[in-house]
Short mmCIF file of C-alpha atoms in Angstrom, two decimals:
data_model
loop_
_atom_site.label_atom_id
_atom_site.label_comp_id
_atom_site.label_asym_id
_atom_site.label_seq_id
_atom_site.Cartn_x
_atom_site.Cartn_y
_atom_site.Cartn_z
CA UNK A 1 90.73 23.78 44.54
CA UNK A 2 91.67 24.82 48.03
CA UNK A 3 92.77 22.64 50.92
CA UNK A 4 89.54 23.41 52.71
CA UNK A 5 87.92 20.70 50.56
CA UNK A 6 85.46 22.93 48.71
CA UNK A 7 84.87 21.28 45.41
CA UNK A 8 81.88 21.52 43.12
CA UNK A 9 81.60 18.16 41.38
CA UNK A 10 80.89 15.76 44.22
CA UNK A 11 83.48 14.21 46.47
CA UNK A 12 86.78 13.83 44.68
CA UNK A 13 89.85 12.86 46.67
CA UNK A 14 93.32 14.37 46.24
CA UNK A 15 94.60 11.35 44.38
CA UNK A 16 91.74 11.15 41.87
CA UNK A 17 91.77 13.11 38.70
CA UNK A 18 88.69 14.56 36.96
CA UNK A 19 88.97 14.99 33.21
CA UNK A 20 86.50 17.36 31.59
CA UNK A 21 85.70 17.20 27.89
CA UNK A 22 86.93 13.64 27.30
CA UNK A 23 84.19 11.32 26.10
CA UNK A 24 84.07 7.57 25.92
CA UNK A 25 84.54 6.25 22.40
CA UNK A 26 81.32 6.01 20.41
CA UNK A 27 80.24 2.71 18.94
CA UNK A 28 80.95 4.01 15.45
CA UNK A 29 84.59 4.60 16.43
CA UNK A 30 85.20 0.98 17.44
CA UNK A 31 85.29 -0.54 13.98
CA UNK A 32 88.99 -1.12 13.49
CA UNK A 33 90.89 -3.93 15.18
CA UNK A 34 93.18 -1.49 16.99
CA UNK A 35 90.23 0.50 18.37
CA UNK A 36 88.61 -2.70 19.66
CA UNK A 37 91.86 -3.85 21.25
CA UNK A 38 92.31 -0.45 22.93
CA UNK A 39 88.75 -0.58 24.25
CA UNK A 40 89.34 -4.07 25.65
CA UNK A 41 92.48 -2.86 27.45
CA UNK A 42 90.55 0.11 28.87
CA UNK A 43 87.82 -2.21 30.14
CA UNK A 44 85.01 -0.79 28.02
CA UNK A 45 82.09 -3.14 27.39
CA UNK A 46 82.20 -4.34 23.80
CA UNK A 47 79.19 -5.67 21.93
CA UNK A 48 79.94 -7.43 18.68
CA UNK A 49 76.93 -8.30 16.59
CA UNK A 50 76.49 -8.91 12.88
CA UNK A 51 73.65 -6.85 11.50
CA UNK A 52 71.57 -8.37 8.70
CA UNK A 53 72.07 -6.46 5.44
CA UNK A 54 73.95 -3.69 7.25
CA UNK A 55 74.87 -0.87 4.93
CA UNK A 56 72.68 -2.16 2.11
CA UNK A 57 69.26 -1.04 1.00
CA UNK A 58 67.61 -4.43 1.27
CA UNK A 59 64.23 -3.28 2.57
CA UNK A 60 62.80 -3.10 -0.95
CA UNK A 61 64.53 -6.16 -2.33
CA UNK A 62 62.32 -9.17 -2.93
CA UNK A 63 62.99 -12.27 -0.90
CA UNK A 64 64.44 -15.35 -2.61
CA UNK A 65 61.32 -17.42 -2.06
CA UNK A 66 58.87 -14.88 -3.47
CA UNK A 67 58.81 -16.37 -6.96
CA UNK A 68 58.38 -19.90 -5.60
CA UNK A 69 55.59 -18.75 -3.30
CA UNK A 70 53.82 -16.98 -6.16
CA UNK A 71 53.86 -20.15 -8.24
CA UNK A 72 52.53 -22.27 -5.38
CA UNK A 73 49.62 -20.15 -4.20
CA UNK A 74 46.46 -19.85 -6.23
CA UNK A 75 44.77 -16.56 -6.95
CA UNK A 76 42.90 -15.50 -3.83
CA UNK A 77 40.06 -13.04 -4.17
CA UNK A 78 36.96 -12.11 -2.22
CA UNK A 79 33.58 -13.23 -3.46
CA UNK A 80 31.37 -10.42 -4.67
CA UNK A 81 27.61 -10.10 -4.49
CA UNK A 82 25.84 -12.37 -6.99
CA UNK A 83 24.26 -10.62 -10.01
CA UNK A 84 20.89 -12.16 -9.13
CA UNK A 85 21.04 -10.59 -5.68
CA UNK A 86 22.07 -7.23 -7.16
CA UNK A 87 19.17 -7.30 -9.60
CA UNK A 88 16.71 -8.39 -6.90
CA UNK A 89 17.78 -5.54 -4.58
CA UNK A 90 17.35 -3.02 -7.38
CA UNK A 91 13.95 -4.36 -8.50
CA UNK A 92 12.56 -4.50 -4.94
CA UNK A 93 13.78 -0.95 -4.25
CA UNK A 94 12.22 0.40 -7.44
CA UNK A 95 8.96 -1.47 -6.66
CA UNK A 96 8.76 0.43 -3.35
CA UNK A 97 9.61 3.65 -5.25
CA UNK A 98 12.68 4.24 -3.08
CA UNK A 99 15.93 5.81 -4.15
CA UNK A 100 19.24 4.28 -3.05
CA UNK A 101 19.47 7.05 -0.45
CA UNK A 102 15.99 6.14 0.90
CA UNK A 103 16.95 2.47 1.28
CA UNK A 104 20.26 3.42 2.87
CA UNK A 105 18.52 5.69 5.38
CA UNK A 106 15.98 2.95 6.12
CA UNK A 107 18.64 0.33 6.97
CA UNK A 108 21.06 2.82 8.55
CA UNK A 109 23.85 2.39 6.00
CA UNK A 110 25.57 4.73 3.55
CA UNK A 111 24.13 5.23 0.08
CA UNK A 112 27.47 4.07 -1.35
CA UNK A 113 26.94 0.64 0.27
CA UNK A 114 23.60 0.25 -1.54
CA UNK A 115 25.21 1.36 -4.78
CA UNK A 116 27.99 -1.24 -4.44
CA UNK A 117 25.48 -4.02 -3.70
CA UNK A 118 23.38 -3.10 -6.73
CA UNK A 119 26.44 -2.97 -8.98
CA UNK A 120 27.71 -6.32 -7.69
CA UNK A 121 30.96 -4.80 -6.38
CA UNK A 122 30.33 -5.29 -2.66
CA UNK A 123 31.72 -8.13 -0.58
CA UNK A 124 28.61 -9.76 0.94
CA UNK A 125 27.96 -8.89 4.58
CA UNK A 126 25.26 -10.99 6.23
CA UNK A 127 24.15 -8.17 8.53
CA UNK A 128 23.66 -5.72 5.65
CA UNK A 129 21.85 -8.36 3.58
CA UNK A 130 19.59 -9.14 6.54
CA UNK A 131 18.71 -5.45 6.99
CA UNK A 132 17.95 -5.14 3.27
CA UNK A 133 15.77 -8.26 3.35
CA UNK A 134 13.67 -6.83 6.19
CA UNK A 135 13.42 -3.35 4.62
CA UNK A 136 12.56 -4.59 1.11
CA UNK A 137 10.50 -7.63 2.18
CA UNK A 138 12.37 -9.90 -0.25
CA UNK A 139 14.71 -12.87 0.33
CA UNK A 140 18.29 -12.07 -0.70
CA UNK A 141 20.02 -15.16 0.71
CA UNK A 142 19.56 -18.89 0.25
CA UNK A 143 17.87 -20.80 -2.56
CA UNK A 144 14.75 -18.74 -3.10
CA UNK A 145 16.28 -15.32 -3.84
CA UNK A 146 13.63 -12.85 -4.90
CA UNK A 147 10.74 -14.57 -3.09
CA UNK A 148 8.67 -12.52 -0.63
CA UNK A 149 9.98 -12.62 2.92
CA UNK A 150 7.69 -14.56 5.22
CA UNK A 151 7.18 -12.66 8.47
CA UNK A 152 5.36 -15.48 10.28
CA UNK A 153 6.68 -17.34 13.33
CA UNK A 154 9.75 -19.48 12.89
CA UNK A 155 9.24 -23.20 12.30
CA UNK A 156 10.52 -25.48 15.03
#
């Protein structure tokens, strides 16, 4: 550096010293007591935090309360379509001489949905049941399952 003041790293006075290639200690280096003490003397910010299960593969380990929770909770499962409803859907469809694909196209659903309803594997959806009722002309919900659907005005 010349006395003319031409320097290339910003404004550095004559008394300051620029060190190139020296990095601040990484967090991984500050694990020993002496490294922490040296960092404190140097004025480096130190963050000490205890990490839960640090260094252990605990992500796949079951929690302590899992067994207790399993004993407490009852078996939860979704209700499936009633066998009577499944049979009624199938009989009404056959009476109209429709295939499952025809019924599905008529109510704007996939053929697989009709198949699941007829096999009793589907979880009941009121919208789908309503569409099937209107397309087949048969009640699929309530007490009188299988009765013809009345298309008259609603009773008040």
